[in-house]
Structures are given as C-alpha cells and as structure tokens.
Short mmCIF file of C-alpha atoms and ligand atoms in Angstrom, two decimals:
data_model
loop_
_atom_site.label_atom_id
_atom_site.label_comp_id
_atom_site.label_asym_id
_atom_site.label_seq_id
_atom_site.Cartn_x
_atom_site.Cartn_y
_atom_site.Cartn_z
CA MET Z 1 -0.17 0.03 -0.06
CA PRO Z 2 1.26 3.39 -0.87
CA LYS Z 3 2.55 5.57 2.04
CA ILE Z 4 1.71 9.29 2.75
CA ILE Z 5 4.39 11.54 4.23
CA ILE Z 6 3.08 14.71 5.99
CA ALA Z 7 5.59 17.51 6.41
CA ASN Z 8 4.17 19.88 9.42
CA TRP Z 9 6.17 22.85 9.21
CA LYS Z 10 4.42 24.48 12.10
CA MET Z 11 5.20 28.34 12.34
CA ALA Z 12 8.29 28.05 10.22
CA PRO Z 13 10.10 29.18 7.81
CA PRO Z 14 10.26 32.97 8.58
CA SER Z 15 10.00 34.09 4.89
CA LEU Z 16 8.31 33.30 1.95
CA GLN Z 17 11.70 33.13 0.19
CA GLU Z 18 12.80 30.50 2.77
CA ALA Z 19 9.36 28.75 2.13
CA LYS Z 20 9.78 28.48 -1.54
CA LYS Z 21 13.40 27.13 -1.27
CA LEU Z 22 12.38 24.59 1.30
CA PHE Z 23 9.42 23.56 -0.70
CA GLY Z 24 11.94 23.26 -3.75
CA GLU Z 25 14.06 20.81 -2.27
CA THR Z 26 11.09 18.19 -1.68
CA ALA Z 27 9.71 19.32 -5.10
CA LYS Z 28 12.78 17.81 -6.78
CA ILE Z 29 12.54 14.32 -5.54
CA LYS Z 30 12.09 12.03 -8.62
CA ASN Z 31 10.20 8.71 -9.19
CA LEU Z 32 7.84 9.13 -6.09
CA ASN Z 33 6.15 6.09 -7.24
CA ASP Z 34 2.82 6.02 -5.19
CA THR Z 35 4.33 7.47 -2.28
CA GLU Z 36 1.97 10.79 -1.43
CA ILE Z 37 3.84 13.94 0.05
CA VAL Z 38 1.85 16.24 1.69
CA VAL Z 39 3.05 19.88 2.77
CA ALA Z 40 1.34 21.58 6.05
CA ALA Z 41 2.52 24.93 5.44
CA PRO Z 42 1.62 28.16 7.14
CA PHE Z 43 -1.61 29.88 5.62
CA ILE Z 44 0.14 32.83 4.20
CA TYR Z 45 2.50 30.59 2.33
CA LEU Z 46 -0.32 28.32 0.79
CA GLU Z 47 -1.04 30.15 -2.44
CA LEU Z 48 2.48 30.45 -3.89
CA LEU Z 49 3.19 26.88 -3.07
CA ILE Z 50 -0.12 25.65 -4.74
CA ASN Z 51 1.22 27.25 -7.83
CA LEU Z 52 4.60 25.60 -7.27
CA SER Z 53 3.02 22.12 -6.64
CA LYS Z 54 1.46 22.05 -9.90
CA LYS Z 55 4.84 21.15 -11.42
CA SER Z 56 5.22 18.52 -8.69
CA LYS Z 57 3.29 15.81 -6.99
CA ILE Z 58 3.05 17.25 -3.67
CA LYS Z 59 -0.09 18.15 -2.01
CA LEU Z 60 -0.88 21.01 0.20
CA ALA Z 61 -2.15 21.05 3.45
CA ALA Z 62 -3.33 23.72 5.96
CA GLN Z 63 -2.29 23.37 9.62
CA ASP Z 64 -5.88 24.66 11.14
CA VAL Z 65 -9.17 26.04 10.02
CA LEU Z 66 -12.23 27.48 11.60
CA TRP Z 67 -15.32 25.42 12.11
CA GLU Z 68 -17.44 28.16 10.10
CA ASN Z 69 -18.37 28.50 6.54
CA PRO Z 70 -19.70 31.94 6.53
CA PRO Z 71 -21.87 32.97 3.23
CA VAL Z 72 -20.68 36.14 1.13
CA GLY Z 73 -21.03 38.91 3.63
CA GLY Z 74 -20.71 37.03 6.58
CA GLY Z 75 -17.82 35.62 8.59
CA ALA Z 76 -17.94 37.87 11.79
CA TYR Z 77 -14.36 35.75 12.82
CA THR Z 78 -11.55 38.38 12.62
CA GLY Z 79 -8.21 36.52 11.74
CA GLU Z 80 -9.75 33.12 10.84
CA ILE Z 81 -9.70 30.93 7.61
CA SER Z 82 -12.89 28.94 6.58
CA PRO Z 83 -12.55 25.44 5.26
CA ASN Z 84 -14.21 27.10 1.84
CA MET Z 85 -11.40 29.43 1.40
CA LEU Z 86 -8.91 26.74 1.76
CA LYS Z 87 -11.09 24.61 -0.74
CA ASN Z 88 -11.25 27.56 -3.30
CA LEU Z 89 -7.42 28.30 -3.18
CA GLY Z 90 -6.91 24.60 -4.09
CA VAL Z 91 -5.56 23.27 -0.67
CA GLU Z 92 -6.44 19.36 -0.33
CA TYR Z 93 -5.66 18.55 3.09
CA VAL Z 94 -6.14 20.28 6.59
CA ILE Z 95 -4.66 19.34 9.88
CA ILE Z 96 -6.94 19.35 12.85
CA GLY Z 97 -6.59 18.73 16.77
CA HIS Z 98 -2.72 19.00 16.36
CA SER Z 99 -1.46 18.73 20.22
CA GLU Z 100 -0.05 21.85 20.37
CA ARG Z 101 -3.20 23.62 19.54
CA ARG Z 102 -5.02 21.25 21.83
CA GLN Z 103 -2.49 22.44 24.83
CA ASN Z 104 -1.12 25.97 23.98
CA LEU Z 105 -4.34 27.33 22.42
CA LYS Z 106 -6.92 25.26 24.71
CA GLU Z 107 -8.49 23.73 21.55
CA THR Z 108 -11.40 21.41 22.92
CA ASP Z 109 -12.71 18.26 21.34
CA GLU Z 110 -15.80 19.96 20.72
CA MET Z 111 -14.16 22.61 18.59
CA ILE Z 112 -12.25 19.91 16.75
CA ASN Z 113 -15.34 18.12 16.12
CA LYS Z 114 -17.00 21.17 14.50
CA LYS Z 115 -13.86 22.12 12.49
CA ILE Z 116 -13.90 18.53 11.12
CA ILE Z 117 -17.42 18.57 10.16
CA ALA Z 118 -17.16 22.01 8.50
CA SER Z 119 -14.15 20.69 6.70
CA VAL Z 120 -15.60 17.50 5.38
CA LYS Z 121 -18.53 19.44 4.20
CA ALA Z 122 -16.34 21.91 2.35
CA GLY Z 123 -14.57 18.75 0.63
CA LEU Z 124 -11.05 19.06 2.07
CA LYS Z 125 -9.55 15.78 3.37
CA VAL Z 126 -8.91 15.93 7.23
CA ILE Z 127 -5.74 14.88 8.92
CA LEU Z 128 -7.06 14.41 12.59
CA CYS Z 129 -4.19 14.06 15.33
CA VAL Z 130 -4.73 12.24 18.60
CA GLY Z 131 -2.26 11.18 21.10
CA GLU Z 132 -1.90 10.69 24.98
CA PRO Z 133 -0.13 13.47 26.79
CA LYS Z 134 1.89 10.52 28.95
CA ARG Z 135 2.37 6.90 28.42
CA ASN Z 136 1.86 5.28 31.68
CA SER Z 137 0.57 2.16 30.02
CA ILE Z 138 -0.52 1.01 26.68
CA LYS Z 139 -3.86 0.45 28.22
CA GLN Z 140 -4.35 3.86 29.37
CA ALA Z 141 -3.01 5.27 26.15
CA LYS Z 142 -5.68 3.13 24.52
CA ASN Z 143 -8.50 4.64 26.64
CA TYR Z 144 -7.43 8.07 26.08
CA ILE Z 145 -7.28 7.71 22.44
CA LYS Z 146 -10.75 6.18 22.31
CA LYS Z 147 -12.32 9.03 24.23
CA GLN Z 148 -10.44 11.41 21.98
CA LEU Z 149 -11.73 9.64 18.73
CA GLU Z 150 -15.34 9.34 20.30
CA LYS Z 151 -15.61 13.28 20.81
CA ASP Z 152 -13.65 14.16 17.75
CA LEU Z 153 -15.58 12.24 15.30
CA LYS Z 154 -19.23 12.59 17.12
CA GLY Z 155 -21.72 12.32 14.56
CA ILE Z 156 -19.31 11.27 11.83
CA PRO Z 157 -20.02 9.52 9.34
CA ASN Z 158 -23.53 8.85 10.28
CA ASN Z 159 -24.66 12.53 9.89
CA TYR Z 160 -21.97 13.84 7.71
CA LYS Z 161 -20.79 11.30 5.02
CA LEU Z 162 -16.91 11.03 4.28
CA LYS Z 163 -15.42 10.02 1.10
CA THR Z 164 -12.86 7.22 0.82
CA ASN Z 165 -9.43 8.57 1.69
CA GLN Z 166 -11.10 11.75 3.33
CA LEU Z 167 -9.82 11.20 6.82
CA ILE Z 168 -6.30 10.13 8.03
CA ILE Z 169 -5.80 9.61 11.95
CA ALA Z 170 -2.14 10.53 12.76
CA TYR Z 171 -1.39 8.90 16.07
CA GLU Z 172 1.12 11.33 17.79
CA PRO Z 173 1.69 10.60 21.37
CA VAL Z 174 2.54 14.15 22.89
CA TRP Z 175 5.34 12.97 24.86
CA ALA Z 176 7.20 11.80 21.54
CA ILE Z 177 6.77 15.23 19.70
CA SER Z 178 10.51 16.33 19.52
CA THR Z 179 9.68 19.86 21.04
CA ASN Z 180 8.58 18.42 24.08
CA LYS Z 181 10.94 17.99 27.22
CA ASN Z 182 12.94 14.45 27.21
CA ALA Z 183 10.89 13.53 23.89
CA LYS Z 184 11.82 10.45 22.16
CA PRO Z 185 10.06 8.40 19.62
CA ASP Z 186 7.63 5.72 20.50
CA THR Z 187 9.00 2.00 19.77
CA PRO Z 188 7.57 0.97 16.43
CA GLU Z 189 5.82 -2.10 18.25
CA ASN Z 190 3.76 0.02 20.49
CA ALA Z 191 3.19 2.42 17.71
CA LEU Z 192 1.85 -0.71 15.79
CA GLN Z 193 -0.20 -1.80 18.63
CA MET Z 194 -1.80 1.60 19.19
CA THR Z 195 -2.37 1.94 15.20
CA LYS Z 196 -3.97 -1.70 15.15
CA PHE Z 197 -6.34 -0.30 18.09
CA ILE Z 198 -7.36 2.69 16.47
CA LYS Z 199 -8.44 0.78 13.19
CA ASN Z 200 -10.21 -1.74 15.16
CA PHE Z 201 -12.07 0.88 17.17
CA LEU Z 202 -12.97 2.89 13.97
CA LYS Z 203 -14.07 -0.09 11.87
CA PRO Z 204 -17.51 -0.16 12.95
CA LYS Z 205 -17.96 3.53 12.82
CA THR Z 206 -16.57 4.37 9.52
CA TYR Z 207 -17.97 1.38 7.67
CA ASN Z 208 -15.56 0.49 4.97
CA LEU Z 209 -13.78 3.87 4.61
CA LYS Z 210 -10.88 2.22 6.38
CA PRO Z 211 -9.01 5.66 7.48
CA LYS Z 212 -5.31 5.62 6.91
CA VAL Z 213 -3.60 5.64 10.31
CA ILE Z 214 0.01 7.31 10.58
CA TYR Z 215 2.51 7.80 13.24
CA GLY Z 216 3.98 11.11 14.36
CA GLY Z 217 6.51 12.04 17.08
CA SER Z 218 10.37 12.42 16.51
CA VAL Z 219 10.38 10.78 13.27
CA SER Z 220 13.52 10.81 11.36
CA SER Z 221 15.72 9.29 8.32
CA LYS Z 222 17.43 7.07 11.23
CA ASN Z 223 14.17 5.56 12.68
CA ILE Z 224 11.25 5.90 9.94
CA GLU Z 225 11.99 2.52 8.61
CA GLY Z 226 10.96 0.71 11.85
CA PHE Z 227 7.41 2.30 11.63
CA LEU Z 228 6.95 1.83 7.67
CA ARG Z 229 7.85 -1.71 7.48
CA HIS Z 230 4.78 -2.51 9.26
CA GLU Z 231 1.88 -2.28 6.49
CA GLU Z 232 -0.78 -1.15 9.05
CA ILE Z 233 1.29 2.20 9.75
CA GLU Z 234 0.52 3.90 6.39
CA GLY Z 235 2.87 6.94 6.74
CA ALA Z 236 4.34 9.60 8.68
CA LEU Z 237 3.69 13.05 10.10
CA VAL Z 238 7.01 14.92 10.46
CA GLY Z 239 7.62 18.02 12.41
CA GLY Z 240 11.07 19.07 13.22
CA ALA Z 241 12.99 17.06 10.43
CA SER Z 242 10.81 18.42 7.75
CA LEU Z 243 12.51 21.59 7.99
CA THR Z 244 15.75 20.05 7.42
CA SER Z 245 17.44 18.10 4.63
CA ASP Z 246 16.35 14.88 6.54
CA PHE Z 247 12.94 15.38 4.79
CA VAL Z 248 14.19 14.04 1.58
CA LYS Z 249 15.82 11.14 2.98
CA ILE Z 250 12.75 10.29 4.86
CA ILE Z 251 10.72 10.25 1.62
CA LYS Z 252 13.29 8.10 -0.15
CA ILE Z 253 13.11 5.52 2.42
CA ALA Z 254 9.10 5.79 2.21
CA GLN Z 255 9.30 5.37 -1.34
CA LYS Z 256 10.81 1.77 -0.62
CA TYR Z 257 7.86 0.85 1.35
CA SER Z 258 5.02 2.28 -1.14
C1 PEP I 301 4.29 17.06 15.15
O1 PEP I 301 4.62 18.24 15.64
O2 PEP I 301 3.53 16.83 14.53
C2 PEP I 301 5.37 16.40 15.11
C3 PEP I 301 5.32 15.26 14.64
O3 PEP I 301 6.64 16.93 15.34
P1 PEP I 301 8.14 16.14 15.23
O4 PEP I 301 8.17 15.24 14.11
O5 PEP I 301 9.11 17.50 15.32
O6 PEP I 301 8.10 15.60 16.66
#
C-alpha cells in the first residue's frame, strides 16, 4: 500500500523566500512511485506553494481551519480562515486537532469536532491528530485515544458522509513530539499496537472507509524504517525533520515501502 508522508512545518520558515526554497528541495525528488507527499505550510505561504506544486506531485495542507463556512457578507471571525477559503484556493488537506493547538491554544474536542464537520462538508481531506500526553501504560493510552476519537468524530460519518480517503488519523503521542522535554520516538512495536487499536475501534464506525492511520513523533531518517515496514502504519507526520535536509531522506525511505 502506498505510504503518505506529511510535513508539518508548524510556524516556520520565517520568510516566503525560505518557504519557496524548502518546498523546492522536496519538489525535486524524482520517481515518487505512489508515495503521497503533503506539505502543511502556514496559511500565508499556501497560495504560492500551490502554484509551485503544479509542477510536482506534492499536495498542500493547512495546519488549522475554523468551524464556520460563512456565506458571502458573513464571517464575523476576525483573523480566521474558513474551510471554503482553503478549498477554493486549491488546498487538499487540513490538519485538525494538533496537540500544540490542544495544549497551547486550549482547543477542545468540541471545537475539533466542529472543524472536522465543516471541513468534510467543504470537501477537504482531514488529518486528525490524536495522542496521549503521557504514556503510563498502553492500556491507559488506548483509553485516552478512544475518548478523543469518540468526541472528535462525534456524528461522523452517520450524519456527515465521508468520501474514501477523506480522513487520516495521525497517532502522535504528545510526549514523543520532538519539541517536548525529554521527547523520544515511540517504539515501532507500541506504535503498531496503537495503530491496530485505532483501526479496530474505527472499523464499525466508519463502515468500509478504512481511514489511514499514520505515526508522528520525532520521526527522522534514522527511525522511520522501523515504523513504515509495518503495513498497518501507513505513513508519518513529520515536524522538526521536515524543515531539514533529512526530509528528502525520509521520503526516499518511504518510497521503498510504497
Ligand atoms: C508534529 O509536530 O506533528 C511532529 C510530529 O513533530 P516532530 O516530528 O518534530 O516530533
């Protein structure tokens, strides 16, 4: 099965010039096979990168979105971006529920649920991030993820129909994200267990849509192989390393498993 590698640039790089250069490094990669590459860039770079992406096979994602799709003349949400704005610009994916937004910007499961619904309605593909803040035991982690999925996907897809491939779950244990203190990647064995758990949990709820489940948390070219060699782990969400030359190496490894 083809793997998907998603770069999460977070709030970087600091200039459009640098964004262009960084994107160019990835766009140069030849023979992508079926490996899907997505770059989640800051809003203000998306238009330029969409134009550049036309010459490559790279797709664009936003890192967040609001839960409203106001009609023309509506939109009393100063500073926010709607799902329709992203869709009309040519953005294909949107990351929703990243742990940094949950923690630092106090985003709740209810807000995340509304964002997913509005994005699905607008025809965007959703990358939903879930992950436990601490790993005491796998059992506790599973419980935590189950609750997050129940709340974040409430009413979906029963009331809001999803298309095939419209939902990706990024399992990102918060403690494994590289910017957190003492972060280290999860073991591929535990990530695999969690991936299988998420898939089994979602199976009856999402009918046969089979959302892809990917891993995120301190992924680098040194450890990605351990995750991707498991068929069930269908890709990776890459933060820090996506801003460095390591990202090209990561993609080349993913090509071997696609
Ligand atoms: C992320 O922020 O989604 C992430 C996985 O970051 P990192 O790869 O730096 O741990």
